[in-house]
């Protein structure tokens, strides 16, 4: 676990795999994974995605949760390019109640902290659909510069829409401590979700049999 | 046009070059090209050392990926009118659901740089991508140091859409990665572009 | 991503569908209608094998996109999807299957068809949708025709169903012939029908 101000980064396991089944079918997922086909993600597709990310040497899928342990979503860095020390970063706010909150922003800041202060990256890239103002706001507060627009790059619900491209350089990153202080992050005070019931309790059933 | 037995069958015929399947002749030359100056420009400042084995396994991996991938790619060899292989052209990362693709190319033989060969090939491929693959947008990526490509993009009508600051390192200096896009309705067609760029007389002069 | 309809939602498949419902649907009368006359019994082992092949198919570049059909009352009643997406020629083949006979004739299939057509045109920019049914399936013919599909080919003796040769019917709809989901929902009174069956819509 890496502890932040409002959220902690944790390994993507246990409940996260179960939550991802619904997260990967939420609008937020498709807005973050612009290049993907818009199709229903079934349990085995979700499992495959997690496995792919576990094997991915140029990226990682990381969970982030509120201080009370409530899983919020996942942060992803991918396509890490070692020669020029650059990677793509993505935040998926799976629990949509957290959309636009400082917890979501802190998820991004923690990912940036990890990219710059742990992995020693030189630059990170981020993208957003042209009407995704919640993301623009988040990128702007984190210090990203808007660098350009890929015109009509994606088909989205009946239209071809633009993709906005953002970048943040190592020497523009003031450090996690400084930026969180400057932004004055405030917790949203959301109640944690009820704990998930174990979905596959075959093992549990066996244990009961023994008793 | 007479072709010797080891010359490629032209799939797309231009004024200075033809595009052919990426056949054995090109595979043979890939080792030289990938270790030469063209690769530095093509890979945005990288200088890699490729063994023949490395290139073979990369080709096999790409072929396998493309077979089961929903974003296929088309690779052409570029050859001059006398069937000399000089480079390659790839329409890659074809996204059928969005009808976009990324273009990638290099002229592997430096003596053919600046002679209009690359532009001739580009016009063929753009026409092909719109008319045969029914794509609606083409894009490509280069580095800001590559003045030749920047000029070419301008001439051919691509729009610079994005500039990733300090995104690649070339010979010790940081340069921007620039992204260009061309929409189908911005494309006047190859014939009009040949006129506009004055490529006919240039081709005549080259033929002698 | 869910496609929300009035009588049905189209949602990702669950384990319950593959492990339980499929066995039921593949062994009752619904299969005969959906597959143009297949009716030999299917074992659980075969269902399991089919599911494994389905997962592998996706890795080998199979382009189909399928949804589970869930009625407003929460029951899993069938499936619907694009059985095939031809990106180069920009057409898709639709298919749907209501495995619970109690839900036939209630507008559920029509609701699903409207969602699917809208989805195919909006997200994949297809130019044309096609689908197939057989001569005896009068209900399907009526349904697809009023949604805007045109009968394009009658393949005589195109299938063998229930001991006799039947005509296989090929339907097609071009993008410009599609009136849009909202218009057809109005035209078919789907809202009223949904409220009558399941209570007020939210």
mmCIF file of N, CA and C in Angstrom, chain B residues 89-166:
data_model
loop_
_atom_site.group_PDB
_atom_site.id
_atom_site.type_symbol
_atom_site.label_atom_id
_atom_site.label_comp_id
_atom_site.label_asym_id
_atom_site.label_seq_id
_atom_site.Cartn_x
_atom_site.Cartn_y
_atom_site.Cartn_z
ATOM 1 N N UNK B 89 6.210 1.013 -46.386
ATOM 2 C CA UNK B 89 5.077 1.845 -45.979
ATOM 3 C C UNK B 89 4.066 0.966 -45.243
ATOM 4 N N UNK B 90 3.659 1.397 -44.061
ATOM 5 C CA UNK B 90 2.712 0.607 -43.277
ATOM 6 C C UNK B 90 1.465 1.421 -42.959
ATOM 7 N N UNK B 91 0.319 0.802 -43.186
ATOM 8 C CA UNK B 91 -0.946 1.355 -42.693
ATOM 9 C C UNK B 91 -1.265 0.495 -41.478
ATOM 10 N N UNK B 92 -1.054 1.041 -40.289
ATOM 11 C CA UNK B 92 -1.101 0.203 -39.098
ATOM 12 C C UNK B 92 -2.203 0.642 -38.149
ATOM 13 N N UNK B 93 -2.425 -0.198 -37.138
ATOM 14 C CA UNK B 93 -3.379 0.123 -36.091
ATOM 15 C C UNK B 93 -4.711 0.550 -36.711
ATOM 16 N N UNK B 94 -5.122 -0.197 -37.721
ATOM 17 C CA UNK B 94 -6.401 0.116 -38.366
ATOM 18 C C UNK B 94 -7.502 -0.179 -37.356
ATOM 19 N N UNK B 95 -8.287 0.834 -37.041
ATOM 20 C CA UNK B 95 -9.363 0.683 -36.061
ATOM 21 C C UNK B 95 -10.675 0.629 -36.827
ATOM 22 N N UNK B 96 -11.127 -0.561 -37.155
ATOM 23 C CA UNK B 96 -12.294 -0.643 -38.035
ATOM 24 C C UNK B 96 -13.535 0.002 -37.433
ATOM 25 N N UNK B 97 -13.652 -0.037 -36.114
ATOM 26 C CA UNK B 97 -14.846 0.535 -35.506
ATOM 27 C C UNK B 97 -14.859 2.061 -35.628
ATOM 28 N N UNK B 98 -13.684 2.666 -35.744
ATOM 29 C CA UNK B 98 -13.602 4.125 -35.864
ATOM 30 C C UNK B 98 -13.205 4.552 -37.282
ATOM 31 N N UNK B 99 -12.745 3.590 -38.059
ATOM 32 C CA UNK B 99 -12.313 3.848 -39.440
ATOM 33 C C UNK B 99 -11.140 4.833 -39.484
ATOM 34 N N UNK B 100 -10.153 4.560 -38.631
ATOM 35 C CA UNK B 100 -8.931 5.347 -38.627
ATOM 36 C C UNK B 100 -7.743 4.394 -38.757
ATOM 37 N N UNK B 101 -6.591 4.956 -39.142
ATOM 38 C CA UNK B 101 -5.364 4.166 -39.159
ATOM 39 C C UNK B 101 -4.191 5.113 -39.035
ATOM 40 N N UNK B 102 -3.078 4.559 -38.576
ATOM 41 C CA UNK B 102 -1.872 5.362 -38.466
ATOM 42 C C UNK B 102 -0.947 4.975 -39.622
ATOM 43 N N UNK B 103 -0.264 5.957 -40.186
ATOM 44 C CA UNK B 103 0.656 5.691 -41.290
ATOM 45 C C UNK B 103 2.092 5.707 -40.777
ATOM 46 N N UNK B 104 2.907 4.821 -41.312
ATOM 47 C CA UNK B 104 4.323 4.809 -40.957
ATOM 48 C C UNK B 104 5.130 4.428 -42.191
ATOM 49 N N UNK B 105 6.268 5.076 -42.370
ATOM 50 C CA UNK B 105 7.039 4.795 -43.580
ATOM 51 C C UNK B 105 8.483 5.217 -43.391
ATOM 52 N N UNK B 106 9.375 4.619 -44.129
ATOM 53 C CA UNK B 106 10.689 5.221 -44.303
ATOM 54 C C UNK B 106 11.273 4.835 -45.655
ATOM 55 N N UNK B 107 12.143 5.713 -46.150
ATOM 56 C CA UNK B 107 12.953 5.381 -47.320
ATOM 57 C C UNK B 107 14.280 4.928 -46.721
ATOM 58 N N UNK B 108 14.585 3.659 -46.858
ATOM 59 C CA UNK B 108 15.755 3.088 -46.194
ATOM 60 C C UNK B 108 17.073 3.455 -46.861
ATOM 61 N N UNK B 109 17.001 3.875 -48.121
ATOM 62 C CA UNK B 109 18.220 4.213 -48.878
ATOM 63 C C UNK B 109 18.361 5.737 -48.934
ATOM 64 N N UNK B 110 19.300 6.299 -48.165
ATOM 65 C CA UNK B 110 19.393 7.763 -48.045
ATOM 66 C C UNK B 110 19.574 8.493 -49.384
ATOM 67 N N UNK B 111 20.170 7.838 -50.392
ATOM 68 C CA UNK B 111 20.371 8.569 -51.654
ATOM 69 C C UNK B 111 19.046 8.907 -52.331
ATOM 70 N N UNK B 112 17.938 8.281 -51.858
ATOM 71 C CA UNK B 112 16.636 8.591 -52.442
ATOM 72 C C UNK B 112 15.868 9.624 -51.615
ATOM 73 N N UNK B 113 16.483 10.132 -50.561
ATOM 74 C CA UNK B 113 15.807 11.147 -49.757
ATOM 75 C C UNK B 113 15.727 12.456 -50.542
ATOM 76 N N UNK B 114 14.655 13.177 -50.366
ATOM 77 C CA UNK B 114 14.530 14.496 -50.976
ATOM 78 C C UNK B 114 14.195 14.471 -52.452
ATOM 79 N N UNK B 115 13.942 13.302 -53.013
ATOM 80 C CA UNK B 115 13.679 13.236 -54.452
ATOM 81 C C UNK B 115 12.207 13.099 -54.789
ATOM 82 N N UNK B 116 11.347 13.187 -53.776
ATOM 83 C CA UNK B 116 9.907 13.065 -54.050
ATOM 84 C C UNK B 116 9.403 11.624 -53.999
ATOM 85 N N UNK B 117 10.291 10.674 -53.714
ATOM 86 C CA UNK B 117 9.883 9.263 -53.708
ATOM 87 C C UNK B 117 8.895 8.977 -52.567
ATOM 88 N N UNK B 118 9.225 9.504 -51.388
ATOM 89 C CA UNK B 118 8.358 9.288 -50.233
ATOM 90 C C UNK B 118 6.992 9.936 -50.426
ATOM 91 N N UNK B 119 6.986 11.142 -50.984
ATOM 92 C CA UNK B 119 5.723 11.844 -51.219
ATOM 93 C C UNK B 119 4.873 11.087 -52.230
ATOM 94 N N UNK B 120 5.500 10.595 -53.266
ATOM 95 C CA UNK B 120 4.779 9.813 -54.271
ATOM 96 C C UNK B 120 4.117 8.599 -53.614
ATOM 97 N N UNK B 121 4.868 7.920 -52.753
ATOM 98 C CA UNK B 121 4.328 6.747 -52.056
ATOM 99 C C UNK B 121 3.194 7.161 -51.115
ATOM 100 N N UNK B 122 3.374 8.272 -50.430
ATOM 101 C CA UNK B 122 2.357 8.750 -49.488
ATOM 102 C C UNK B 122 1.025 9.006 -50.193
ATOM 103 N N UNK B 123 1.090 9.649 -51.358
ATOM 104 C CA UNK B 123 -0.145 9.951 -52.084
ATOM 105 C C UNK B 123 -0.863 8.665 -52.491
ATOM 106 N N UNK B 124 -0.079 7.666 -52.890
ATOM 107 C CA UNK B 124 -0.678 6.380 -53.256
ATOM 108 C C UNK B 124 -1.395 5.759 -52.063
ATOM 109 N N UNK B 125 -0.721 5.806 -50.910
ATOM 110 C CA UNK B 125 -1.271 5.138 -49.729
ATOM 111 C C UNK B 125 -2.498 5.868 -49.195
ATOM 112 N N UNK B 126 -2.482 7.197 -49.242
ATOM 113 C CA UNK B 126 -3.645 7.942 -48.758
ATOM 114 C C UNK B 126 -4.869 7.605 -49.609
ATOM 115 N N UNK B 127 -4.679 7.599 -50.925
ATOM 116 C CA UNK B 127 -5.772 7.233 -51.822
ATOM 117 C C UNK B 127 -6.278 5.826 -51.515
ATOM 118 N N UNK B 128 -5.326 4.932 -51.338
ATOM 119 C CA UNK B 128 -5.654 3.538 -51.045
ATOM 120 C C UNK B 128 -6.455 3.428 -49.740
ATOM 121 N N UNK B 129 -6.001 4.137 -48.731
ATOM 122 C CA UNK B 129 -6.651 4.049 -47.414
ATOM 123 C C UNK B 129 -8.087 4.577 -47.458
ATOM 124 N N UNK B 130 -8.305 5.632 -48.227
ATOM 125 C CA UNK B 130 -9.655 6.183 -48.305
ATOM 126 C C UNK B 130 -10.538 5.381 -49.267
ATOM 127 N N UNK B 131 -9.977 5.015 -50.420
ATOM 128 C CA UNK B 131 -10.817 4.416 -51.457
ATOM 129 C C UNK B 131 -11.013 2.916 -51.306
ATOM 130 N N UNK B 132 -9.987 2.251 -50.787
ATOM 131 C CA UNK B 132 -10.112 0.790 -50.669
ATOM 132 C C UNK B 132 -10.454 0.353 -49.250
ATOM 133 N N UNK B 133 -9.829 0.988 -48.277
ATOM 134 C CA UNK B 133 -10.093 0.576 -46.899
ATOM 135 C C UNK B 133 -11.268 1.352 -46.308
ATOM 136 N N UNK B 134 -11.766 2.355 -47.036
ATOM 137 C CA UNK B 134 -12.920 3.139 -46.592
ATOM 138 C C UNK B 134 -12.663 3.786 -45.234
ATOM 139 N N UNK B 135 -11.425 4.198 -44.998
ATOM 140 C CA UNK B 135 -11.134 4.886 -43.743
ATOM 141 C C UNK B 135 -11.588 6.335 -43.864
ATOM 142 N N UNK B 136 -11.783 6.975 -42.733
ATOM 143 C CA UNK B 136 -12.229 8.374 -42.782
ATOM 144 C C UNK B 136 -11.230 9.327 -42.159
ATOM 145 N N UNK B 137 -10.171 8.753 -41.565
ATOM 146 C CA UNK B 137 -9.163 9.612 -40.946
ATOM 147 C C UNK B 137 -7.842 8.863 -40.920
ATOM 148 N N UNK B 138 -6.772 9.579 -41.270
ATOM 149 C CA UNK B 138 -5.428 9.011 -41.174
ATOM 150 C C UNK B 138 -4.617 9.908 -40.263
ATOM 151 N N UNK B 139 -3.737 9.283 -39.497
ATOM 152 C CA UNK B 139 -2.902 10.118 -38.633
ATOM 153 C C UNK B 139 -1.504 9.557 -38.600
ATOM 154 N N UNK B 140 -0.576 10.356 -38.172
ATOM 155 C CA UNK B 140 0.785 9.871 -38.049
ATOM 156 C C UNK B 140 1.553 10.711 -37.044
ATOM 157 N N UNK B 141 2.685 10.167 -36.674
ATOM 158 C CA UNK B 141 3.452 10.714 -35.568
ATOM 159 C C UNK B 141 4.899 10.867 -36.016
ATOM 160 N N UNK B 142 5.495 12.019 -35.694
ATOM 161 C CA UNK B 142 6.919 12.189 -35.978
ATOM 162 C C UNK B 142 7.511 13.078 -34.879
ATOM 163 N N UNK B 143 8.813 13.378 -35.005
ATOM 164 C CA UNK B 143 9.384 14.274 -33.978
ATOM 165 C C UNK B 143 9.682 15.640 -34.596
ATOM 166 N N UNK B 144 9.724 16.660 -33.744
ATOM 167 C CA UNK B 144 9.853 18.027 -34.259
ATOM 168 C C UNK B 144 11.195 18.264 -34.947
ATOM 169 N N UNK B 145 12.181 17.418 -34.689
ATOM 170 C CA UNK B 145 13.472 17.554 -35.361
ATOM 171 C C UNK B 145 13.385 17.194 -36.850
ATOM 172 N N UNK B 146 12.359 16.437 -37.201
ATOM 173 C CA UNK B 146 12.271 15.900 -38.560
ATOM 174 C C UNK B 146 11.652 16.906 -39.526
ATOM 175 N N UNK B 147 12.450 17.914 -39.868
ATOM 176 C CA UNK B 147 11.964 19.032 -40.684
ATOM 177 C C UNK B 147 11.425 18.560 -42.028
ATOM 178 N N UNK B 148 12.052 17.520 -42.579
ATOM 179 C CA UNK B 148 11.634 17.037 -43.890
ATOM 180 C C UNK B 148 10.179 16.549 -43.853
ATOM 181 N N UNK B 149 9.858 15.779 -42.819
ATOM 182 C CA UNK B 149 8.493 15.252 -42.707
ATOM 183 C C UNK B 149 7.509 16.374 -42.367
ATOM 184 N N UNK B 150 7.914 17.297 -41.509
ATOM 185 C CA UNK B 150 7.034 18.419 -41.165
ATOM 186 C C UNK B 150 6.634 19.191 -42.417
ATOM 187 N N UNK B 151 7.628 19.413 -43.295
ATOM 188 C CA UNK B 151 7.374 20.147 -44.533
ATOM 189 C C UNK B 151 6.445 19.327 -45.439
ATOM 190 N N UNK B 152 6.742 18.040 -45.492
ATOM 191 C CA UNK B 152 5.938 17.161 -46.346
ATOM 192 C C UNK B 152 4.474 17.161 -45.899
ATOM 193 N N UNK B 153 4.256 17.089 -44.598
ATOM 194 C CA UNK B 153 2.891 17.065 -44.059
ATOM 195 C C UNK B 153 2.133 18.326 -44.458
ATOM 196 N N UNK B 154 2.825 19.456 -44.358
ATOM 197 C CA UNK B 154 2.258 20.732 -44.741
ATOM 198 C C UNK B 154 1.824 20.724 -46.195
ATOM 199 N N UNK B 155 2.731 20.258 -47.032
ATOM 200 C CA UNK B 155 2.485 20.256 -48.472
ATOM 201 C C UNK B 155 1.298 19.375 -48.832
ATOM 202 N N UNK B 156 1.216 18.229 -48.174
ATOM 203 C CA UNK B 156 0.209 17.247 -48.554
ATOM 204 C C UNK B 156 -1.134 17.539 -47.886
ATOM 205 N N UNK B 157 -1.141 18.467 -46.926
ATOM 206 C CA UNK B 157 -2.422 18.902 -46.371
ATOM 207 C C UNK B 157 -2.820 18.267 -45.049
ATOM 208 N N UNK B 158 -1.884 17.598 -44.392
ATOM 209 C CA UNK B 158 -2.163 17.109 -43.038
ATOM 210 C C UNK B 158 -2.161 18.302 -42.072
ATOM 211 N N UNK B 159 -2.951 18.196 -41.007
ATOM 212 C CA UNK B 159 -3.007 19.238 -39.990
ATOM 213 C C UNK B 159 -2.242 18.793 -38.749
ATOM 214 N N UNK B 160 -1.410 19.695 -38.224
ATOM 215 C CA UNK B 160 -0.742 19.355 -36.974
ATOM 216 C C UNK B 160 -1.764 19.489 -35.842
ATOM 217 N N UNK B 161 -2.023 18.386 -35.155
ATOM 218 C CA UNK B 161 -3.117 18.372 -34.180
ATOM 219 C C UNK B 161 -2.637 18.353 -32.732
ATOM 220 N N UNK B 162 -1.436 17.875 -32.546
ATOM 221 C CA UNK B 162 -0.984 17.725 -31.173
ATOM 222 C C UNK B 162 0.538 17.796 -31.133
ATOM 223 N N UNK B 163 1.029 18.349 -30.030
ATOM 224 C CA UNK B 163 2.463 18.492 -29.873
ATOM 225 C C UNK B 163 2.806 18.088 -28.445
ATOM 226 N N UNK B 164 3.333 16.899 -28.291
ATOM 227 C CA UNK B 164 3.733 16.436 -26.964
ATOM 228 C C UNK B 164 5.110 17.006 -26.670
ATOM 229 N N UNK B 165 5.135 17.912 -25.709
ATOM 230 C CA UNK B 165 6.385 18.617 -25.428
ATOM 231 C C UNK B 165 7.442 17.668 -24.873
ATOM 232 N N UNK B 166 8.671 17.850 -25.322
ATOM 233 C CA UNK B 166 9.809 17.069 -24.804
ATOM 234 C C UNK B 166 9.487 15.590 -24.645
#
